[in-house]
Tab-separated table of C-alpha atoms in Angstrom:
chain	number	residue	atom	x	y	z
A	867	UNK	CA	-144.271	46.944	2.540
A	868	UNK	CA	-141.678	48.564	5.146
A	869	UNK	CA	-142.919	50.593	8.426
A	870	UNK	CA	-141.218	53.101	6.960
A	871	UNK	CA	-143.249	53.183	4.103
A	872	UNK	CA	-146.486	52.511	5.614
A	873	UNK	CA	-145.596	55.421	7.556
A	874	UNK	CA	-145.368	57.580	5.033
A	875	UNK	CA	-148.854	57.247	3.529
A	876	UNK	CA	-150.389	57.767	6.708
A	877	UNK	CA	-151.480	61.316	7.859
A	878	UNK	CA	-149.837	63.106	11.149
A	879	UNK	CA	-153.588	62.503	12.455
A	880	UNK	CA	-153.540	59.062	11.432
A	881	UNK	CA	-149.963	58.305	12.240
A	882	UNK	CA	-150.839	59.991	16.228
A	883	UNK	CA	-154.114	57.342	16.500
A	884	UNK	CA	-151.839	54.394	15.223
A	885	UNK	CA	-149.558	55.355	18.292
A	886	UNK	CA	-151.819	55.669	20.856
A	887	UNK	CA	-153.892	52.966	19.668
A	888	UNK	CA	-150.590	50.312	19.935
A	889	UNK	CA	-150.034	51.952	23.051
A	890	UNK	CA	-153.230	51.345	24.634
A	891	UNK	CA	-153.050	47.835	22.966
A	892	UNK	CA	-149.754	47.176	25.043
A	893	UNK	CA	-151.172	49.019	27.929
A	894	UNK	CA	-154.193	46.260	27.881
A	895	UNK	CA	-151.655	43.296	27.669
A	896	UNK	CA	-149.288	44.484	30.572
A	897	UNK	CA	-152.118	44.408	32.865
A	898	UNK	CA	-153.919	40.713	31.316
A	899	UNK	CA	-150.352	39.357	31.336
A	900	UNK	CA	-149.737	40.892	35.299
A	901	UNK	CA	-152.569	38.861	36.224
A	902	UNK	CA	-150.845	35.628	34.956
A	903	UNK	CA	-147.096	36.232	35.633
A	904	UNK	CA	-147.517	37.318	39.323
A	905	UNK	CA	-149.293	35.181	41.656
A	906	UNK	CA	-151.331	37.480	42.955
A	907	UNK	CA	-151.828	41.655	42.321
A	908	UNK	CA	-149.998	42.839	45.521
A	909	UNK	CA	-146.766	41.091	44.539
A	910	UNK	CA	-147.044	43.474	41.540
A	911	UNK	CA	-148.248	46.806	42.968
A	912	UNK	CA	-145.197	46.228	45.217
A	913	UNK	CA	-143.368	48.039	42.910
A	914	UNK	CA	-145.407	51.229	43.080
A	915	UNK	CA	-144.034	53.303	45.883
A	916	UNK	CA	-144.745	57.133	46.599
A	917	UNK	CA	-141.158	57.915	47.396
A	918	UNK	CA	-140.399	61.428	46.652
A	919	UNK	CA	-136.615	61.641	47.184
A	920	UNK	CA	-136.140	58.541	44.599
A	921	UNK	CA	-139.036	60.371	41.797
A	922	UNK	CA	-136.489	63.541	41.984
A	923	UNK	CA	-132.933	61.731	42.008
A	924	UNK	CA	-133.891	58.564	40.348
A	925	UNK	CA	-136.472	59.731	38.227
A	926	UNK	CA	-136.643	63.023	37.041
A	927	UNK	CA	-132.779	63.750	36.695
A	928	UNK	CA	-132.041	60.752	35.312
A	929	UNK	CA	-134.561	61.820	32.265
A	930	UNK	CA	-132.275	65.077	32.291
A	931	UNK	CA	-128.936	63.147	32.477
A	932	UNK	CA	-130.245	61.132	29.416
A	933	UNK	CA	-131.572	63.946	27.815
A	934	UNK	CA	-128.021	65.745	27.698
A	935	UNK	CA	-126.590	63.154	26.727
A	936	UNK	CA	-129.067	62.750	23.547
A	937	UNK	CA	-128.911	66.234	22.312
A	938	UNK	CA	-124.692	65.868	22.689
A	939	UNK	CA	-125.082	63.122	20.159
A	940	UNK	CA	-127.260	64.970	18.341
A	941	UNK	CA	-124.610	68.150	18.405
A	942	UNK	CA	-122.007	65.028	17.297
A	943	UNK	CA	-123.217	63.145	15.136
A	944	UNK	CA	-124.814	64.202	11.253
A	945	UNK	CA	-128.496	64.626	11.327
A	946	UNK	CA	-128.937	61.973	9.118
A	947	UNK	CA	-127.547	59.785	12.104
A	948	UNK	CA	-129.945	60.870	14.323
A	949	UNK	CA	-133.423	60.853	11.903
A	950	UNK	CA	-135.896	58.167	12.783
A	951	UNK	CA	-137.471	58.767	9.094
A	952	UNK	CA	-139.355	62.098	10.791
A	953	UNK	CA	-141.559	60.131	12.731
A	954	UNK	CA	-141.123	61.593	15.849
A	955	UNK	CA	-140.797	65.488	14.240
A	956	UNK	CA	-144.217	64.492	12.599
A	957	UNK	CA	-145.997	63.440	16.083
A	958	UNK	CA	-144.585	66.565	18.390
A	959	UNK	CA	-143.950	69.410	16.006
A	960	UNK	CA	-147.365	70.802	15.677
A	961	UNK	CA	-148.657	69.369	19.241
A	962	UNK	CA	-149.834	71.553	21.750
A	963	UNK	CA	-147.919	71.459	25.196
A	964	UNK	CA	-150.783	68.941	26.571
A	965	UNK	CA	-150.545	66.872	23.907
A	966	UNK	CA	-147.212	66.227	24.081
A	967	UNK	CA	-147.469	65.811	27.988
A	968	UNK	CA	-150.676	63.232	27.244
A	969	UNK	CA	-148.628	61.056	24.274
A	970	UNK	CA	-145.372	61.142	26.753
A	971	UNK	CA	-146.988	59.953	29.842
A	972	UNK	CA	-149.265	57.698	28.284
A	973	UNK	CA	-145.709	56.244	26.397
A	974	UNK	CA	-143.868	56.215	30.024
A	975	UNK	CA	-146.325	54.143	31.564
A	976	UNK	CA	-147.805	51.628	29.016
A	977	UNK	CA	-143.749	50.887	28.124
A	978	UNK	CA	-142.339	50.848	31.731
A	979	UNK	CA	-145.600	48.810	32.636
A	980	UNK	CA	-144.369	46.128	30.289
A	981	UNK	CA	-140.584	46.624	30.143
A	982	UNK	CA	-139.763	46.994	33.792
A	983	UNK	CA	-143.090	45.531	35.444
A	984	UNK	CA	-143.755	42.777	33.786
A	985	UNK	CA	-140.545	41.368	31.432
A	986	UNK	CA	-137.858	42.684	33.706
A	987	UNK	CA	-139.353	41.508	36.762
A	988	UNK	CA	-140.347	38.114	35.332
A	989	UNK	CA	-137.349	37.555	32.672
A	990	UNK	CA	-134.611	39.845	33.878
A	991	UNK	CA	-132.749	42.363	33.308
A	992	UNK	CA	-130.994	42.063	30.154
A	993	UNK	CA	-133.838	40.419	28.646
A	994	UNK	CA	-136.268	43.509	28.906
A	995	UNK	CA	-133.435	46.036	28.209
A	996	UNK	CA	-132.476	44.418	24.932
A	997	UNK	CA	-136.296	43.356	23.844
A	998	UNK	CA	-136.904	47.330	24.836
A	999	UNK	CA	-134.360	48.236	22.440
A	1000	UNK	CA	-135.027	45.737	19.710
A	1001	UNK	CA	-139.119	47.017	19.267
A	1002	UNK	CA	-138.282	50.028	18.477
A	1003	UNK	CA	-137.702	48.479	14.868
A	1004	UNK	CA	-137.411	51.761	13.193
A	1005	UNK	CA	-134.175	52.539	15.107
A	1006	UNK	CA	-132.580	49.053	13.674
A	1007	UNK	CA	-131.131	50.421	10.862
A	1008	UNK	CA	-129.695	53.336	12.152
A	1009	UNK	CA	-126.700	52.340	14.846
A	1010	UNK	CA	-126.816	55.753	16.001
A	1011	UNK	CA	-129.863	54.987	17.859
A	1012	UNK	CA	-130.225	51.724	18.450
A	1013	UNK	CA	-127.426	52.476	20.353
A	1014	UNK	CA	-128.481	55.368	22.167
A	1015	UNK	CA	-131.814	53.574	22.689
A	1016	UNK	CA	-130.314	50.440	24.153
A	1017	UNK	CA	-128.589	52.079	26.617
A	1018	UNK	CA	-130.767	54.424	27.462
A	1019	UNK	CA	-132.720	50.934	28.132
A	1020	UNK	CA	-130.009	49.605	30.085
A	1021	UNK	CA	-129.797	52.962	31.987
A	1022	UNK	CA	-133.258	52.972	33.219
A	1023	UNK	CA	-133.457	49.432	33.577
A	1024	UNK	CA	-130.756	49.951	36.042
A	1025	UNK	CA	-133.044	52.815	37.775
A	1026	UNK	CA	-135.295	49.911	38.463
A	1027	UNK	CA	-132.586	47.403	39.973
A	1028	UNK	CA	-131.720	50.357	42.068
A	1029	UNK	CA	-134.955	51.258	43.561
A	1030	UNK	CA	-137.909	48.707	42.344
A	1031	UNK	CA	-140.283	51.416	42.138
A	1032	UNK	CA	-141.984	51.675	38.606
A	1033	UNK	CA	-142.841	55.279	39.433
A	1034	UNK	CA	-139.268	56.110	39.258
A	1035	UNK	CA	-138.633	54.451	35.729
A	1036	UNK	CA	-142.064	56.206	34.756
A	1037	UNK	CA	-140.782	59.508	35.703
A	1038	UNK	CA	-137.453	59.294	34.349
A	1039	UNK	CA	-139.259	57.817	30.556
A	1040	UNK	CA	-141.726	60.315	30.870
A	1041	UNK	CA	-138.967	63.165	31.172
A	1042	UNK	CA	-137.153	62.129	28.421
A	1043	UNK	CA	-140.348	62.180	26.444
A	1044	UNK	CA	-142.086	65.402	27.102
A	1045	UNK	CA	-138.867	67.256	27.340
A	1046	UNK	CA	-137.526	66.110	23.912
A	1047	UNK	CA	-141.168	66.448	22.426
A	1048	UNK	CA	-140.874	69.866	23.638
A	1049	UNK	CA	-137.715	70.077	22.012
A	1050	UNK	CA	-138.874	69.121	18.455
A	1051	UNK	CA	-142.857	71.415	19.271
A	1052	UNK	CA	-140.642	74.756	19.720
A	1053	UNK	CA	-137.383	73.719	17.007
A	1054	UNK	CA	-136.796	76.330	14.438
């Protein structure tokens, strides 16, 4: 049976506790595999810095650049381009404000945990932007956005060549997140 399908039969209520579920399932392996691909925990918490300056320019208006950029291609392209089979409409649309701030952050840091922190730092660059890209597996079959998503991958992968912080790349994910899930909550 496809995701898509499987998706489908599940309720929004269901289909929210699957999410945060895999999320605190990936959360879990990002620290376990930490542990084993950095010799020791302060080699890792290295990149956690409390830099203000980079959270604003590197962080939170890079989330704005990208967000800009998605709703142009959203203005551009046919909606039918653009739909990830109502997924996302399904989890935000009837969220409250905290909700959507909870399932974004919780999203920006399991996924920059793993992406930037752990497979960027151990495997590269390219390898965690494209691996990034490629789980999103719902996006696959739409070029649309597995386009947009893979360089939105590249873009904050970047962020985190720039300024090795994983704050930074958690802000600027966690942006994108809660301001397009506020997008879809208040959509007419």
């Amino acid at each position: 049976m496809k995701q898509s399908e499987i998706v489908k039969q599940l309720t929004d209520k269901e289909l929210t506790k699957q999410l945060i579920f895999s999320q605190l399932l990936l959360l879990l392996l990002s620290i376990l595999l930490s542990f084993l691909l950095f010799d020791n925990i302060a080699g890792w918490l290295d990149y956690f810095s409390l830099d203000m300056r980079d959270f604003f320019y590197y962080g939170v208006l890079t989330g704005i650049v990208i967000v800009v950029l998605d709703l142009m291609l959203m203005y551009i392209f046919p909606k039918k381009y653009y739909d990830d089979g109502g997924i996302n409409d399904r989890i935000f649309k009837n969220r409250s404000i905290k909700g959507i701030f909870g399932i974004a952050l919780l999203v920006a840091i399991t996924e920059e945990l793993l992406f930037r922190g752990l497979i960027q730092a151990s495997f590269g660059y390219v390898a965690a932007s494209t691996l990034f890209a490629l789980v999103h597996i719902r996006y696959l079959k739409k070029p649309v956005l597995l386009v947009s998503v893979l360089v939105v991958s590249f873009y904050i992968g970047y962020i985190f060549v720039l300024t090795e912080n994983l704050v930074v790349t958690i802000i600027a994910h966690f942006t994108v997140d809660f301001v397009l899930g506020m997008i879809i909550r208040f959509q007419k």
